[in-house]
Amino acid sequence: MTEESAGVASGRGIGRRAFGGRLLALGGALMVGSIPGVAAASGPRGGRTTLRHGTAERAGLLAEHLDRLVADAEAFLTPSPAHPWYAGAVLLAGRGGTVALHRPIGTAVRYAAYDETTDTGVELPADEQIPMAEDTVFDLASVSKLFTSILAVQQIERGALELEAKVTTYLPEFGGGGKQDITVRQLLTHTSGFRAWIPLFKEPTREGKLRLLWAEAPANPPGTRYLYSDLNLISLQLILEEITGRTLDALLRSEITAPLRMHRTRFNPPPSWKPKIAATEDSRLPWSGLDRGMVWGEVHDENAFGLGGVAGHAGVFSCAWDLAVLARTLLNGGAYGDARILAPESVELMFTDFNTDFPGDEHGLGFELYQHWYMGAMATPRTAGHTGFTGTSLVLDPTTDAFLVVLGNSVHPVRSWRSGSAPRVAAANNLARAVPVPPVRGRTSAEFAGAFEHGRRPPWFSGMASATTATLTLPPLQGAGRLECALWWDTEPGVDAAVLEASEDGGATWSPVPFTTVRRGQEPQERPTGSVSGWSGRVWHAAAADLTAWGSTSVRVRWRYTTDRLYVGRGVYVDGLRVLGTTGRPLFDDARPADAPRIEAVGWARSAD
């Protein structure tokens, strides 16, 4: 059972959104121009950027936040709260062509077994434990789905596979149980109607496993609901093997790993790799479907194991550097060095939301999009990634050209020791914070350094803490007419909001103030509720509010940003703040000369309520 199917079984909503426009496949070729709403791919189109290790500064990142990324990750090596989230991990973070962080922590092999009577791990002798290393290889679990998806998109690009074709076009037996209308796109976007998982491994033969799949009836009519399912990618594997006449492991090698020189990525690693592979779980009943003992060097997923270690949903082993190469390839538009594995238009489709009918379940072709539950503050409508049950994850942000790999052995020694994705979220939040937001005026090599030029104050920043309220409050103003500022926001959509408020009673009560925002080159957006939430494009917007309703009284105005206890975005920034009187005379201006009344004493710095 995968991480995501386990979440479905436990009642956690796991969904990604889809794309509502029509996709035309003429002879299998993708006609991007025929799809309403698809813009040109961001980032280098067909660029050949390759990776090298370098400093945070070279990557355009803030080193202090990468240091915090490591420190936060190490905290999960200790009980969190009852047991470590993982025995160890390899962390890799970068931007552009620079890998600014590549750090192993903890242990790759620590336990010989799990003792269920005491809920403890049976540790190996110290001299037999194996520490994590930069090149430690991990069982990627469901991150494997990305490789299967890329192989499918390659076949679509070549005309051998059509995105809107019915699966029965390629696998006639697939239509049993009422599955005759399921399409290839629905497999890639988890909208086929398949339930999350079935125990294929209980059938001793491949033929028996296929009979189970052919007979499986959809849990929902195709296209009516998002439901993450391993069966989608297993089905896609069978299509690929049918149309190419080659096994999935052979396709992986020839079409992805060999061209990209990903030499530490493959199905079924040989015995010689075992000392460099992170161990997974003491696989025994009842928590596992199979009694295998401590799994080390073989695939953890029961169905993938039953399929001989080669499966569309799980089974790929890889290391952090190889996954960074894959990330860089996709951010480059499908090319890396002298190799190209996808056309830029194909990459664009993988990063395009096909699930707009299912808000919150954003999904491209194979890639999950905009998922704060593991992408944290890196999440944007175009941020793509995937997780794996063993503790793995990959996140790509085309908006900032940043990428994050977190590979942990979180089921070592047993799957029940961890829950949720707190280490992934913490790592993503720190990498997002490491990407500086330039002030409206002035250059910056570290966040806001340029804001101090000519005595200017830095932009106000809300911070990124959860379950917190941050405020920026101005002094009492008499005769206020208009507020103007630059506003930058990126918050958990629909949950965390930045609100402009006014008070006539010295701050005892506050009421929202409607305002307007304008992004350069676009039409003004009215904000009648006095608030903004979600993604602003990670660019500055001009904001303005009419304060004449309070022109005859003394009024206090503030920006307030409140977060819930779950996830956060990159936060809120305010710069260039000024208030004009009803006569047009400036009453407050954060850019006044140094001899003007200073505002630090009246609440310019962030406060937490």
Coordinates of N, CA and C in Angstrom, one line a residue, residues 90-234:
V90 N 18.7 12.0 3.3 CA 19.6 12.8 2.4 C 18.8 14.0 1.9
L91 N 19.3 15.2 2.2 CA 18.7 16.5 1.8 C 19.4 17.1 0.7
L92 N 18.7 17.5 -0.4 CA 19.3 18.2 -1.5 C 18.4 19.4 -1.9
A93 N 19.0 20.6 -2.0 CA 18.2 21.8 -2.4 C 19.1 22.6 -3.3
G94 N 18.4 23.2 -4.3 CA 19.2 24.0 -5.2 C 18.3 25.0 -6.0
R95 N 18.9 25.8 -6.8 CA 18.2 26.7 -7.6 C 19.1 27.0 -8.9
G96 N 18.4 27.1 -10.0 CA 19.2 27.2 -11.3 C 20.0 26.0 -11.5
G97 N 21.3 26.2 -11.8 CA 22.2 25.1 -12.0 C 23.0 24.8 -10.8
T98 N 22.7 25.3 -9.6 CA 23.6 25.2 -8.4 C 22.9 24.4 -7.4
V99 N 23.5 23.3 -7.0 CA 23.1 22.5 -5.8 C 23.8 23.2 -4.6
A100 N 23.0 23.9 -3.8 CA 23.6 24.6 -2.7 C 23.6 23.8 -1.4
L101 N 22.8 22.8 -1.3 CA 22.8 21.9 -0.1 C 22.7 20.5 -0.6
H102 N 23.6 19.6 0.0 CA 23.5 18.2 -0.3 C 24.1 17.6 1.0
R103 N 23.2 17.1 1.8 CA 23.6 16.8 3.2 C 22.9 15.5 3.7
P104 N 23.8 14.5 4.0 CA 23.2 13.3 4.6 C 23.1 13.5 6.2
I105 N 22.1 12.9 6.8 CA 21.9 13.0 8.2 C 21.4 11.6 8.7
G106 N 21.8 11.2 9.9 CA 21.3 10.0 10.4 C 21.9 8.7 9.8
T107 N 21.0 7.7 9.8 CA 21.5 6.3 9.6 C 20.7 5.7 8.4
A108 N 21.4 5.1 7.5 CA 20.8 4.4 6.4 C 20.3 3.0 6.8
V109 N 21.1 2.3 7.6 CA 20.7 1.0 8.2 C 21.0 1.0 9.7
R110 N 19.9 1.0 10.5 CA 20.1 1.1 11.9 C 19.5 -0.1 12.7
Y111 N 18.5 -0.7 12.2 CA 17.7 -1.7 12.9 C 17.8 -3.1 12.2
A112 N 17.9 -4.1 13.1 CA 17.8 -5.5 12.6 C 16.4 -6.0 12.5
A113 N 15.5 -5.4 13.3 CA 14.1 -5.9 13.4 C 13.3 -4.9 14.2
Y114 N 12.0 -5.2 14.2 CA 11.1 -4.4 15.0 C 10.4 -5.3 16.1
D115 N 10.4 -4.9 17.3 CA 9.7 -5.6 18.4 C 8.4 -5.0 18.7
E116 N 7.3 -5.7 18.2 CA 6.0 -5.2 18.3 C 5.5 -5.2 19.8
T117 N 6.0 -6.1 20.6 CA 5.6 -6.2 22.0 C 6.0 -5.0 22.8
T118 N 7.1 -4.4 22.5 CA 7.6 -3.2 23.2 C 7.6 -1.9 22.3
D119 N 7.1 -2.1 21.1 CA 7.1 -0.9 20.1 C 8.5 -0.3 20.1
T120 N 9.5 -1.1 19.9 CA 10.9 -0.6 19.8 C 11.6 -1.2 18.7
G121 N 12.6 -0.6 18.2 CA 13.5 -1.2 17.2 C 14.6 -1.9 17.8
V122 N 14.9 -3.1 17.2 CA 16.1 -3.9 17.6 C 17.3 -3.4 16.9
E123 N 18.1 -2.6 17.5 CA 19.2 -2.0 16.9 C 20.3 -3.0 16.5
L124 N 21.0 -2.8 15.4 CA 22.2 -3.5 15.0 C 23.3 -3.0 15.9
P125 N 24.3 -3.9 16.1 CA 25.5 -3.4 16.8 C 26.1 -2.1 16.1
A126 N 26.7 -1.2 16.8 CA 27.1 0.1 16.3 C 28.0 -0.1 15.1
D127 N 28.9 -1.1 15.1 CA 29.8 -1.3 14.0 C 29.1 -1.9 12.7
E128 N 27.9 -2.3 12.9 CA 27.1 -2.9 11.7 C 26.1 -1.9 11.2
Q129 N 25.9 -0.8 11.9 CA 25.0 0.2 11.4 C 25.7 1.0 10.3
I130 N 24.9 1.5 9.3 CA 25.5 2.2 8.2 C 25.0 3.7 8.1
P131 N 25.9 4.6 8.2 CA 25.4 6.0 8.2 C 24.9 6.4 6.8
M132 N 24.1 7.4 6.8 CA 23.7 8.0 5.5 C 24.9 8.6 4.8
A133 N 24.9 8.6 3.5 CA 25.9 9.3 2.7 C 25.2 10.0 1.5
E134 N 25.9 11.0 0.9 CA 25.3 11.7 -0.2 C 24.8 10.8 -1.3
D135 N 25.5 9.7 -1.5 CA 25.0 8.8 -2.6 C 24.2 7.6 -2.2
T136 N 23.7 7.6 -1.0 CA 22.8 6.6 -0.5 C 21.6 6.4 -1.5
V137 N 21.3 5.2 -1.8 CA 20.2 4.9 -2.7 C 19.0 4.5 -1.9
F138 N 17.8 5.0 -2.3 CA 16.6 4.8 -1.6 C 15.6 4.1 -2.5
D139 N 14.7 3.3 -1.9 CA 13.5 2.8 -2.6 C 12.5 4.0 -2.6
L140 N 12.3 4.5 -3.8 CA 11.5 5.7 -4.0 C 10.0 5.5 -3.8
A141 N 9.5 4.3 -3.7 CA 8.1 4.0 -3.6 C 7.3 4.8 -4.7
S142 N 6.3 5.6 -4.3 CA 5.4 6.2 -5.3 C 6.1 7.3 -6.1
V143 N 7.2 7.8 -5.7 CA 7.9 8.7 -6.6 C 8.2 8.1 -8.0
S144 N 8.2 6.7 -7.9 CA 8.4 5.9 -9.2 C 7.4 6.3 -10.2
K145 N 6.2 6.7 -9.8 CA 5.1 7.0 -10.7 C 5.5 8.1 -11.7
L146 N 6.4 9.0 -11.3 CA 6.9 10.1 -12.1 C 7.6 9.5 -13.3
F147 N 8.4 8.5 -13.1 CA 9.1 7.9 -14.2 C 8.2 7.3 -15.2
T148 N 7.2 6.5 -14.7 CA 6.2 5.9 -15.6 C 5.5 7.0 -16.4
S149 N 5.1 8.1 -15.7 CA 4.4 9.1 -16.4 C 5.2 9.8 -17.5
I150 N 6.5 10.0 -17.2 CA 7.4 10.6 -18.2 C 7.5 9.6 -19.4
L151 N 7.6 8.3 -19.2 CA 7.7 7.4 -20.3 C 6.4 7.4 -21.1
A152 N 5.2 7.6 -20.4 CA 4.0 7.7 -21.2 C 3.9 8.9 -22.0
V153 N 4.3 10.1 -21.5 CA 4.3 11.3 -22.2 C 5.2 11.3 -23.4
Q154 N 6.3 10.6 -23.3 CA 7.2 10.4 -24.4 C 6.5 9.6 -25.5
Q155 N 5.7 8.6 -25.2 CA 5.0 7.9 -26.2 C 3.9 8.7 -26.8
I156 N 3.3 9.6 -26.0 CA 2.3 10.5 -26.6 C 3.0 11.4 -27.6
E157 N 4.1 12.0 -27.2 CA 4.9 12.9 -28.0 C 5.2 12.2 -29.4
R158 N 5.5 10.9 -29.3 CA 5.9 10.2 -30.5 C 4.7 9.7 -31.4
G159 N 3.5 9.8 -30.9 CA 2.4 9.4 -31.6 C 1.9 8.0 -31.4
A160 N 2.6 7.3 -30.5 CA 2.3 5.9 -30.2 C 1.1 5.7 -29.2
L161 N 0.9 6.8 -28.5 CA -0.1 6.8 -27.4 C -0.9 8.1 -27.5
E162 N -2.3 8.0 -27.3 CA -3.1 9.2 -27.3 C -3.7 9.4 -26.0
L163 N -3.6 10.7 -25.5 CA -4.0 11.0 -24.2 C -5.4 10.8 -23.9
E164 N -6.3 11.1 -24.9 CA -7.7 10.9 -24.7 C -8.3 9.6 -25.2
A165 N -7.4 8.7 -25.6 CA -7.8 7.4 -26.1 C -8.3 6.5 -24.9
K166 N -9.2 5.6 -25.1 CA -9.6 4.7 -24.1 C -8.5 3.6 -23.9
V167 N -8.4 3.2 -22.7 CA -7.4 2.2 -22.3 C -7.6 0.9 -23.1
T168 N -8.8 0.6 -23.4 CA -9.1 -0.6 -24.1 C -8.6 -0.6 -25.6
T169 N -8.3 0.6 -26.1 CA -7.6 0.7 -27.4 C -6.4 -0.1 -27.4
Y170 N -5.7 -0.1 -26.3 CA -4.4 -0.8 -26.2 C -4.4 -2.1 -25.4
L171 N -5.4 -2.2 -24.5 CA -5.6 -3.4 -23.6 C -7.0 -3.8 -23.7
P172 N -7.5 -4.6 -24.7 CA -8.9 -4.9 -24.8 C -9.4 -5.6 -23.5
E173 N -8.6 -6.4 -22.8 CA -9.1 -7.1 -21.6 C -9.4 -6.1 -20.5
F174 N -8.9 -4.9 -20.6 CA -9.0 -4.0 -19.5 C -10.5 -3.6 -19.2
G175 N -11.3 -3.7 -20.2 CA -12.7 -3.2 -20.1 C -13.6 -4.0 -19.2
G176 N -13.2 -5.1 -18.6 CA -14.0 -5.8 -17.7 C -14.4 -5.0 -16.5
G177 N -15.5 -5.4 -15.9 CA -16.0 -4.7 -14.7 C -16.5 -3.3 -14.9
G178 N -16.8 -2.9 -16.2 CA -17.3 -1.6 -16.4 C -16.2 -0.5 -16.6
K179 N -15.0 -0.9 -17.0 CA -13.9 0.0 -17.2 C -13.7 0.5 -18.6
Q180 N -14.7 0.2 -19.5 CA -14.4 0.3 -20.9 C -14.3 1.8 -21.3
D181 N -14.7 2.8 -20.5 CA -14.6 4.2 -20.9 C -13.5 4.9 -20.3
I182 N -12.6 4.3 -19.5 CA -11.5 4.9 -18.8 C -10.5 5.3 -19.9
T183 N -9.9 6.5 -19.8 CA -9.0 7.0 -20.8 C -7.6 7.0 -20.2
V184 N -6.6 7.2 -21.0 CA -5.2 7.3 -20.6 C -5.0 8.5 -19.7
R185 N -5.7 9.6 -20.1 CA -5.5 10.9 -19.2 C -6.1 10.6 -17.8
Q186 N -7.1 9.9 -17.7 CA -7.7 9.6 -16.4 C -6.8 8.7 -15.6
L187 N -6.0 7.8 -16.2 CA -5.0 7.1 -15.5 C -3.9 8.0 -14.9
L188 N -3.5 9.0 -15.8 CA -2.4 9.9 -15.4 C -2.8 10.9 -14.3
T189 N -4.1 11.2 -14.2 CA -4.6 12.2 -13.3 C -5.4 11.7 -12.2
H190 N -5.4 10.4 -12.0 CA -6.1 9.7 -10.9 C -7.6 10.0 -10.9
T191 N -8.2 10.1 -12.1 CA -9.7 10.3 -12.2 C -10.4 9.2 -12.9
S192 N -9.8 8.0 -12.9 CA -10.3 6.9 -13.6 C -11.5 6.2 -12.9
G193 N -11.6 6.4 -11.6 CA -12.6 5.7 -10.8 C -12.1 4.5 -10.0
F194 N -10.8 4.1 -10.3 CA -10.2 3.0 -9.6 C -10.2 3.3 -8.1
R195 N -10.4 2.3 -7.2 CA -10.2 2.4 -5.8 C -8.7 2.5 -5.6
A196 N -8.3 2.8 -4.4 CA -6.9 3.2 -4.1 C -5.9 2.0 -4.3
W197 N -6.4 0.8 -4.0 CA -5.4 -0.3 -3.9 C -6.1 -1.6 -3.8
I198 N -5.6 -2.7 -4.4 CA -6.0 -4.0 -4.1 C -4.8 -4.9 -4.0
P199 N -4.9 -6.0 -3.2 CA -3.7 -6.8 -2.9 C -3.4 -7.8 -4.1
L200 N -2.8 -7.3 -5.1 CA -2.5 -8.1 -6.3 C -1.5 -9.2 -5.9
F201 N -0.6 -8.9 -4.9 CA 0.5 -9.8 -4.5 C -0.1 -11.1 -4.0
K202 N -1.3 -11.2 -3.6 CA -1.9 -12.4 -3.1 C -2.1 -13.5 -4.2
E203 N -2.1 -13.0 -5.4 CA -2.2 -14.0 -6.6 C -0.8 -14.4 -6.9
P204 N -0.5 -15.7 -6.9 CA 0.9 -16.2 -7.1 C 1.4 -16.0 -8.5
T205 N 0.6 -15.9 -9.5 CA 1.1 -15.8 -10.9 C 0.7 -14.4 -11.5
R206 N 1.5 -14.0 -12.5 CA 1.3 -12.8 -13.2 C -0.1 -12.8 -13.8
E207 N -0.5 -13.9 -14.4 CA -1.8 -14.1 -15.0 C -2.9 -13.8 -14.0
G208 N -2.7 -14.4 -12.8 CA -3.7 -14.2 -11.8 C -3.9 -12.7 -11.4
K209 N -2.7 -12.0 -11.3 CA -2.8 -10.6 -11.0 C -3.5 -9.8 -12.0
L210 N -3.2 -10.2 -13.3 CA -3.9 -9.5 -14.4 C -5.4 -9.7 -14.4
R211 N -5.8 -11.0 -14.0 CA -7.2 -11.3 -14.0 C -7.9 -10.4 -12.9
L212 N -7.2 -10.2 -11.8 CA -7.8 -9.3 -10.8 C -8.0 -7.9 -11.3
L213 N -7.0 -7.4 -12.0 CA -7.1 -6.1 -12.6 C -8.1 -5.9 -13.7
W214 N -8.2 -6.9 -14.5 CA -9.2 -6.9 -15.6 C -10.6 -6.9 -15.0
A215 N -10.8 -7.7 -13.9 CA -12.2 -7.8 -13.3 C -12.5 -6.6 -12.4
E216 N -11.6 -5.9 -12.0 CA -11.8 -4.8 -11.0 C -12.8 -3.8 -11.6
A217 N -13.9 -3.5 -10.8 CA -14.9 -2.5 -11.2 C -14.6 -1.2 -10.6
P218 N -14.8 -0.1 -11.3 CA -14.5 1.3 -10.8 C -15.4 1.5 -9.5
A219 N -14.7 2.2 -8.6 CA -15.5 2.6 -7.4 C -16.3 3.8 -7.7
N220 N -16.0 4.6 -8.7 CA -16.8 5.8 -9.1 C -16.8 5.8 -10.7
P221 N -17.8 6.4 -11.3 CA -17.8 6.6 -12.7 C -16.6 7.3 -13.2
P222 N -15.9 6.9 -14.2 CA -14.7 7.6 -14.7 C -14.9 9.1 -14.9
G223 N -14.0 9.9 -14.4 CA -14.0 11.4 -14.6 C -14.9 12.1 -13.6
T224 N -15.5 11.4 -12.6 CA -16.4 12.1 -11.7 C -15.8 12.4 -10.4
R225 N -14.6 11.8 -10.1 CA -14.0 12.1 -8.8 C -12.5 11.8 -8.9
Y226 N -11.7 12.6 -8.1 CA -10.3 12.3 -7.9 C -10.1 11.3 -6.8
L227 N -9.4 10.2 -7.1 CA -9.1 9.2 -6.1 C -7.7 8.6 -6.5
Y228 N -6.7 8.9 -5.7 CA -5.4 8.4 -5.9 C -5.4 6.9 -5.9
S229 N -4.8 6.3 -6.9 CA -4.8 4.8 -7.0 C -3.5 4.3 -7.7
D230 N -2.9 3.3 -7.0 CA -1.8 2.6 -7.7 C -2.2 1.9 -8.9
L231 N -3.4 1.5 -9.0 CA -3.9 0.7 -10.2 C -3.8 1.5 -11.5
N232 N -3.9 2.9 -11.4 CA -3.7 3.7 -12.5 C -2.4 3.5 -13.2
L233 N -1.3 3.6 -12.4 CA 0.0 3.5 -13.0 C 0.4 2.1 -13.3
I234 N -0.1 1.1 -12.6 CA 0.1 -0.3 -13.0 C -0.5 -0.5 -14.4

